[in-house]
Coordinates of C-alpha atoms in Angstrom, one line a residue:
X177 CA 10.7 -7.8 25.8
X178 CA 14.6 -7.6 25.6
X179 CA 17.0 -7.3 22.6
X180 CA 19.9 -9.3 23.9
X181 CA 21.8 -9.6 20.7
X182 CA 21.5 -7.7 17.3
X183 CA 19.8 -9.8 14.7
X184 CA 18.0 -12.0 17.2
X185 CA 14.4 -12.0 18.3
X186 CA 13.4 -10.3 21.5
X187 CA 13.3 -12.3 24.6
X188 CA 10.6 -12.3 27.1
X189 CA 12.2 -11.6 30.5
X190 CA 11.0 -10.9 34.0
X191 CA 13.1 -8.0 35.3
X192 CA 13.0 -6.0 38.5
X193 CA 10.8 -2.9 38.4
X194 CA 13.2 0.1 37.7
X195 CA 13.6 2.8 40.2
X196 CA 13.5 6.5 39.2
X197 CA 16.9 8.3 39.7
X198 CA 17.5 12.0 40.0
X199 CA 15.2 14.0 37.7
X200 CA 13.3 10.8 36.7
X201 CA 9.8 9.5 36.7
X202 CA 8.8 5.8 36.9
X203 CA 6.1 5.3 34.2
X204 CA 3.6 2.5 34.0
X205 CA 3.5 1.8 30.3
X206 CA 0.0 1.5 28.8
X207 CA 1.0 1.4 25.2
X208 CA 4.1 1.6 23.0
X209 CA 4.0 2.0 19.2
X210 CA 6.4 0.1 17.0
X211 CA 8.6 2.2 14.8
X212 CA 10.8 1.5 11.7
X213 CA 13.7 2.6 13.9
X214 CA 13.1 -0.3 16.1
X215 CA 13.7 -2.6 13.0
X216 CA 16.8 -0.6 12.1
X217 CA 18.2 -1.4 15.6
X218 CA 17.2 -5.0 15.7
X219 CA 18.8 -5.5 12.2
X220 CA 22.0 -3.8 13.0
X221 CA 21.5 -0.8 10.7
X222 CA 22.0 1.7 13.7
X223 CA 25.3 1.1 15.4
X224 CA 26.1 0.6 19.1
X225 CA 22.8 0.2 20.8
X226 CA 22.8 -0.5 24.5
X227 CA 22.7 -4.3 25.1
X228 CA 20.8 -5.8 26.6
X229 CA 18.1 -3.3 25.4
X230 CA 14.4 -2.7 25.9
X231 CA 13.2 -1.2 22.6
X232 CA 10.4 1.4 22.2
X233 CA 10.1 5.2 22.1
X234 CA 6.6 5.9 21.3
X235 CA 5.2 5.5 24.9
X236 CA 1.9 6.5 26.5
X237 CA 1.7 5.8 30.2
X238 CA 0.9 7.0 33.7
X239 CA 3.3 8.4 36.3
X240 CA 3.8 5.7 38.9
X241 CA 6.5 7.2 41.0
X242 CA 8.3 10.6 41.2
X243 CA 11.9 11.1 42.3
X244 CA 12.1 13.8 45.0
X245 CA 14.1 16.0 42.7
X246 CA 11.2 16.4 40.2
X247 CA 8.5 19.2 40.4
X248 CA 5.5 19.6 38.2
X249 CA 4.2 16.1 37.9
X250 CA 1.6 14.1 40.0
X251 CA 1.1 10.5 40.5
X252 CA -1.3 9.3 37.8
X253 CA -0.6 12.0 35.2
X254 CA -0.8 10.7 31.6
X255 CA 2.3 11.4 29.7
X256 CA 4.2 10.5 26.5
X257 CA 7.9 9.5 26.3
X258 CA 9.6 10.1 22.9
X259 CA 12.8 9.2 21.2
X260 CA 14.9 12.1 22.6
X261 CA 15.4 11.0 26.2
X262 CA 18.2 13.2 27.6
X263 CA 20.7 16.0 26.6
X264 CA 23.4 17.7 28.5
X265 CA 21.9 21.2 28.2
X266 CA 25.3 22.7 28.1
X267 CA 26.8 22.1 24.7
X268 CA 26.8 24.6 21.7
X269 CA 23.8 22.8 20.2
X270 CA 21.7 22.8 23.4
X271 CA 22.5 26.5 24.0
X272 CA 21.4 27.4 20.5
X273 CA 18.0 25.7 20.6
X274 CA 19.3 22.7 18.7
X275 CA 19.2 20.2 21.4
X276 CA 18.3 17.5 18.9
X277 CA 22.0 17.6 17.7
X278 CA 23.5 17.3 21.3
X279 CA 26.7 15.2 21.0
X280 CA 25.9 13.5 24.3
X281 CA 22.2 12.9 23.7
X282 CA 20.6 9.7 24.8
X283 CA 17.7 8.1 23.0
X284 CA 14.7 6.1 24.4
X285 CA 14.8 2.5 23.3
X286 CA 18.3 2.8 21.8
X287 CA 20.9 4.0 24.3
X288 CA 18.5 3.9 27.3
X289 CA 15.7 1.4 27.9
X290 CA 12.4 2.1 26.4
X291 CA 8.7 1.1 26.4
X292 CA 8.5 -2.6 25.3
X293 CA 7.9 -3.3 29.0
X294 CA 5.4 -2.8 31.7
X295 CA 7.4 -0.1 33.4
X296 CA 10.1 2.3 32.3
X297 CA 12.1 5.3 33.8
X298 CA 12.3 8.6 31.9
X299 CA 13.8 12.0 32.4
X300 CA 11.0 14.2 33.4
X301 CA 12.3 17.1 31.3
X302 CA 11.7 15.0 28.2
X303 CA 8.3 13.7 29.0
X304 CA 5.2 15.3 27.3
X305 CA 2.0 16.0 29.1
X306 CA -0.6 14.7 26.8
X307 CA -3.5 17.1 26.2
X308 CA -6.9 15.7 27.3
X309 CA -8.3 16.7 24.0
X310 CA -6.2 13.9 22.3
X311 CA -8.2 11.3 24.3
X312 CA -11.6 12.9 24.0
X313 CA -11.8 12.5 20.2
X314 CA -12.1 9.3 18.2
X315 CA -8.5 9.2 16.9
X316 CA -9.0 5.6 15.7
X317 CA -12.3 3.9 15.8
X318 CA -10.6 0.5 15.6
X319 CA -8.3 1.2 18.6
X320 CA -9.3 -0.7 21.7
X321 CA -7.6 1.9 23.8
X322 CA -7.3 5.7 23.4
X323 CA -3.7 5.3 24.5
X324 CA -3.1 3.0 21.5
X325 CA -4.3 5.6 19.1
X326 CA -2.1 8.3 20.6
X327 CA 1.1 6.4 20.8
X328 CA 2.2 6.9 17.2
X329 CA 2.1 10.6 17.6
X330 CA 5.2 10.3 19.8
X331 CA 7.5 9.6 16.9
X332 CA 5.9 9.2 13.5
X333 CA 3.9 12.3 14.4
X334 CA 6.6 14.4 16.0
X335 CA 9.5 13.5 13.7
X336 CA 7.2 13.8 10.8
X337 CA 6.3 17.3 12.0
X338 CA 9.9 18.3 12.2
X339 CA 10.3 17.2 8.6
X340 CA 7.2 19.1 7.6
X341 CA 8.4 22.2 9.4
X342 CA 11.5 22.2 7.4
X343 CA 9.5 22.5 4.2
X344 CA 8.6 26.1 5.2
X345 CA 5.8 27.7 3.3
X346 CA 5.8 25.5 0.3
X347 CA 2.3 25.1 -1.1
X348 CA 2.9 22.0 -3.2
X349 CA 4.3 19.2 -1.0
X350 CA 5.4 15.9 -2.4
X351 CA 5.6 13.0 0.1
X352 CA 7.6 9.9 -0.9
X353 CA 6.7 6.7 1.1
X354 CA 3.1 7.0 2.2
X355 CA 3.3 5.1 5.4
X356 CA 2.5 6.0 9.0
X357 CA 4.4 9.3 9.3
X358 CA 3.1 10.5 5.9
X359 CA -0.5 9.6 6.9
X360 CA -0.2 11.8 10.0
X361 CA 1.6 14.7 8.5
X362 CA -0.6 14.9 5.4
X363 CA -3.5 15.7 7.7
X364 CA -1.5 18.6 9.2
X365 CA -0.6 19.8 5.6
X366 CA -4.1 19.6 4.4
X367 CA -5.4 21.4 7.5
X368 CA -3.0 24.1 6.6
X369 CA -4.4 24.1 3.0
X370 CA -1.2 22.7 1.3
X371 CA -1.5 20.5 -1.8
X372 CA -0.3 17.0 -1.3
X373 CA 1.3 14.9 -4.0
X374 CA 1.8 11.3 -2.8
X375 CA 4.5 8.9 -4.1
X376 CA 4.3 5.2 -3.3
X377 CA 6.0 2.1 -4.6
X378 CA 5.4 1.8 -8.3
X379 CA 2.1 -0.2 -8.9
X380 CA 0.8 0.3 -5.3
X381 CA -2.7 1.2 -6.4
X382 CA -4.1 0.7 -2.9
X383 CA -1.7 3.1 -1.4
X384 CA -2.3 5.7 -4.0
X385 CA -6.0 5.3 -3.6
X386 CA -5.6 5.7 0.2
X387 CA -3.6 8.9 -0.4
X388 CA -6.3 10.3 -2.6
X389 CA -9.1 9.4 -0.3
X390 CA -7.2 11.4 2.5
X391 CA -7.0 14.5 0.2
X392 CA -4.0 14.2 -2.0
X393 CA -4.5 16.1 -5.3
X394 CA -2.3 13.5 -7.0
X395 CA -0.9 10.1 -6.3
X396 CA 1.5 7.9 -8.3
X397 CA 4.6 5.7 -8.2
X398 CA 7.9 7.1 -7.0
X399 CA 9.2 6.5 -10.6
X400 CA 6.7 9.1 -12.0
X401 CA 6.9 12.8 -12.3
X402 CA 4.1 14.8 -10.8
X403 CA 1.9 17.0 -13.1
X404 CA 3.4 20.2 -11.5
X405 CA 6.7 21.0 -10.0
X406 CA 6.9 20.7 -6.2
X407 CA 7.8 23.4 -3.7
X408 CA 9.2 20.8 -1.3
X409 CA 9.3 17.0 -0.9
X410 CA 9.6 14.9 2.2
X411 CA 11.1 11.4 1.9
X412 CA 9.9 9.0 4.6
X413 CA 10.9 5.8 2.9
X414 CA 14.6 4.7 3.7
X415 CA 15.5 4.5 0.1
X416 CA 18.4 6.7 -1.1
X417 CA 17.5 6.5 -4.8
X418 CA 14.4 8.6 -4.0
X419 CA 16.6 11.6 -3.3
X420 CA 17.5 12.3 -6.9
X421 CA 14.1 11.4 -8.0
X422 CA 12.6 14.0 -5.7
X423 CA 15.2 16.7 -6.7
X424 CA 14.0 16.3 -10.4
X425 CA 10.4 16.9 -9.3
X426 CA 11.3 20.2 -7.4
X427 CA 10.7 23.8 -8.6
X428 CA 13.6 26.1 -8.3
X429 CA 14.6 26.9 -4.7
X430 CA 12.7 23.8 -3.5
X431 CA 13.9 21.5 -0.6
X432 CA 14.1 17.7 -0.3
X433 CA 13.8 16.7 3.4
X434 CA 15.0 13.2 4.3
X435 CA 12.8 12.3 7.3
X436 CA 14.4 9.1 8.6
X437 CA 17.3 8.2 10.9
X438 CA 18.6 5.6 8.3
X439 CA 18.6 5.5 4.5
X440 CA 20.4 3.4 1.9
X441 CA 23.1 5.1 0.0
X442 CA 22.1 8.0 -2.3
X443 CA 23.3 7.3 -5.9
X444 CA 25.2 10.0 -7.9
X445 CA 23.2 12.4 -9.9
X446 CA 24.0 15.4 -12.3
X447 CA 24.6 18.7 -10.6
X448 CA 21.9 20.3 -12.8
X449 CA 19.3 18.5 -10.7
X450 CA 20.5 20.3 -7.6
X451 CA 21.2 23.7 -9.3
X452 CA 18.9 26.6 -9.1
X453 CA 19.2 26.7 -5.3
X454 CA 17.5 23.4 -4.6
X455 CA 18.4 22.0 -1.1
X456 CA 18.8 18.6 0.4
X457 CA 18.2 18.5 4.2
X458 CA 18.2 15.7 6.8
X459 CA 16.2 15.6 10.0
X460 CA 17.8 14.5 13.2
X461 CA 15.7 13.5 16.3
X462 CA 13.4 16.2 17.6
X463 CA 13.3 19.1 20.0
X464 CA 10.8 19.5 22.8
X465 CA 9.4 22.4 21.0
X466 CA 8.7 20.3 18.0
X467 CA 6.7 17.9 20.2
X468 CA 4.8 20.5 22.0
X469 CA 3.8 22.4 18.8
X470 CA 2.7 19.1 17.2
X471 CA 0.6 17.9 20.1
X472 CA -1.3 21.2 20.0
X473 CA -2.1 21.0 16.4
X474 CA -2.8 17.4 16.5
X475 CA -5.5 17.9 19.1
X476 CA -6.9 20.9 17.1
X477 CA -7.3 19.2 13.8
X478 CA -7.8 16.4 15.3
X479 CA -5.2 14.1 13.7
X480 CA -6.4 10.5 13.2
X481 CA -4.3 7.4 13.5
X482 CA -4.6 3.9 12.2
X483 CA -3.4 1.3 14.6
X484 CA -3.4 -2.5 15.2
X485 CA -2.7 -3.7 18.7
X486 CA -0.6 -6.6 19.9
X487 CA 0.0 -7.9 23.5
X488 CA 3.5 -7.0 24.7
X489 CA 4.7 -10.6 24.5
X490 CA 3.9 -10.7 20.7
X491 CA 6.4 -7.9 20.1
X492 CA 8.4 -10.3 17.7
X493 CA 5.2 -10.9 15.7
X494 CA 4.5 -7.1 15.4
X495 CA 8.2 -6.5 14.2
X496 CA 8.1 -9.3 11.7
X497 CA 4.8 -8.2 10.2
X498 CA 6.2 -4.6 9.9
X499 CA 9.3 -5.9 8.3
X500 CA 7.4 -7.9 5.8
X501 CA 5.0 -5.1 4.9
X502 CA 2.0 -7.0 6.2
X503 CA 0.6 -4.1 8.2
X504 CA -1.7 -1.4 6.9
X505 CA -1.6 0.4 10.3
X506 CA 0.8 1.3 13.1
X507 CA 1.6 -1.7 15.3
X508 CA 1.1 -0.8 19.0
X509 CA 2.1 -3.0 21.9
X510 CA -0.4 -3.1 24.8
X511 CA 0.7 -4.0 28.3

C-alpha cells in the first residue's frame, strides 16, 4: 500500500520483491501496526517524506533472505522492525549513546520504505530479536495472530517506554491522552508500583473508566486538576495546550515529557508555572537500548495489548477509522 502523494489515499500496487543490500535483511512481513505517526505523514504534518512511500514502522515478520555481509541471523528468525531504521554511527550523537538524535538518521516508513507490504528490507543492526516469551503468553485474547498482538510494542511500546524512562523515579505519574501508548506504559508503571493519574478528553467517561479498571488511582478530564501534585507527567496526545495544563499539575522539580513526534503549538503560559525547577522535555525516536530494555520487561510483566486486525489492502480503512477516533484498539495490518 503506497503513499504516492501527501493528502491522498494509499494505492494498492504490485511491486517487485525488494533485495537486501549490504547489512540488510529481507523480511516477510506478518503484521504491521498502524501508528498516529502514519497519519501525520499522510496528512502532511511531518515534512519531506520519501515519495512514493510504503508506510509502517511497527513490523513483526520473519527473515526471508540475508545479505552475505550480515552475521547473527538465520532464515526464519522472527524479528521486529521499529521506527529508527539507520544511523551513521559516527556523529557526535551516535558516539555519545544518543543515536536517536543522529542528524543523518533514516526512519522506517518515513524516509525508507516500511511494513505496509508483504516484504520489506531492513538494516540488520536495527532489527530486534523478539523473545519467545512474547508469543507464549496471551497478549490479546481477541488477536487472531500472536504477531498482531506484539506489533504495537515496536513503537507505541518502545517510544512510550523512552517517555516513561525520562520521568525517572517519580512515584505519582500523570498520563495525558490515554490511548495505545498510555495503555502499554501504564502497565509498566503499575508493575513498578507507580501511582497512575489518567487524563482523557473532558467528558470521556468510558476512557476514564478504562483507566481505572487498568489500575489508575484517579482518572479525569484534561481540564481538571488531580487530587495530588504529580511527580511527572507524560503527554501522548498531540495537543500543545496540554503542556501548560500538565505543568500546573506538577510538584516542584517535576517533569513534563512530550511523547509524540508532532504536537500543535504550545500556548503561552506564566513563568510561575515553570518555576521551582519544573522541566519540559521532548522525546525523539528511540535508541536500540530502549527497545531491548522494553522488550525484556514487556515479556516479564507480561504487557497486554488491544488490537483490531485489518487485511493489508484495507490500510486506508484502518487509517480513516483511526483519524475519526472510531477505534478502541490498535489497528494492525495482516498480510
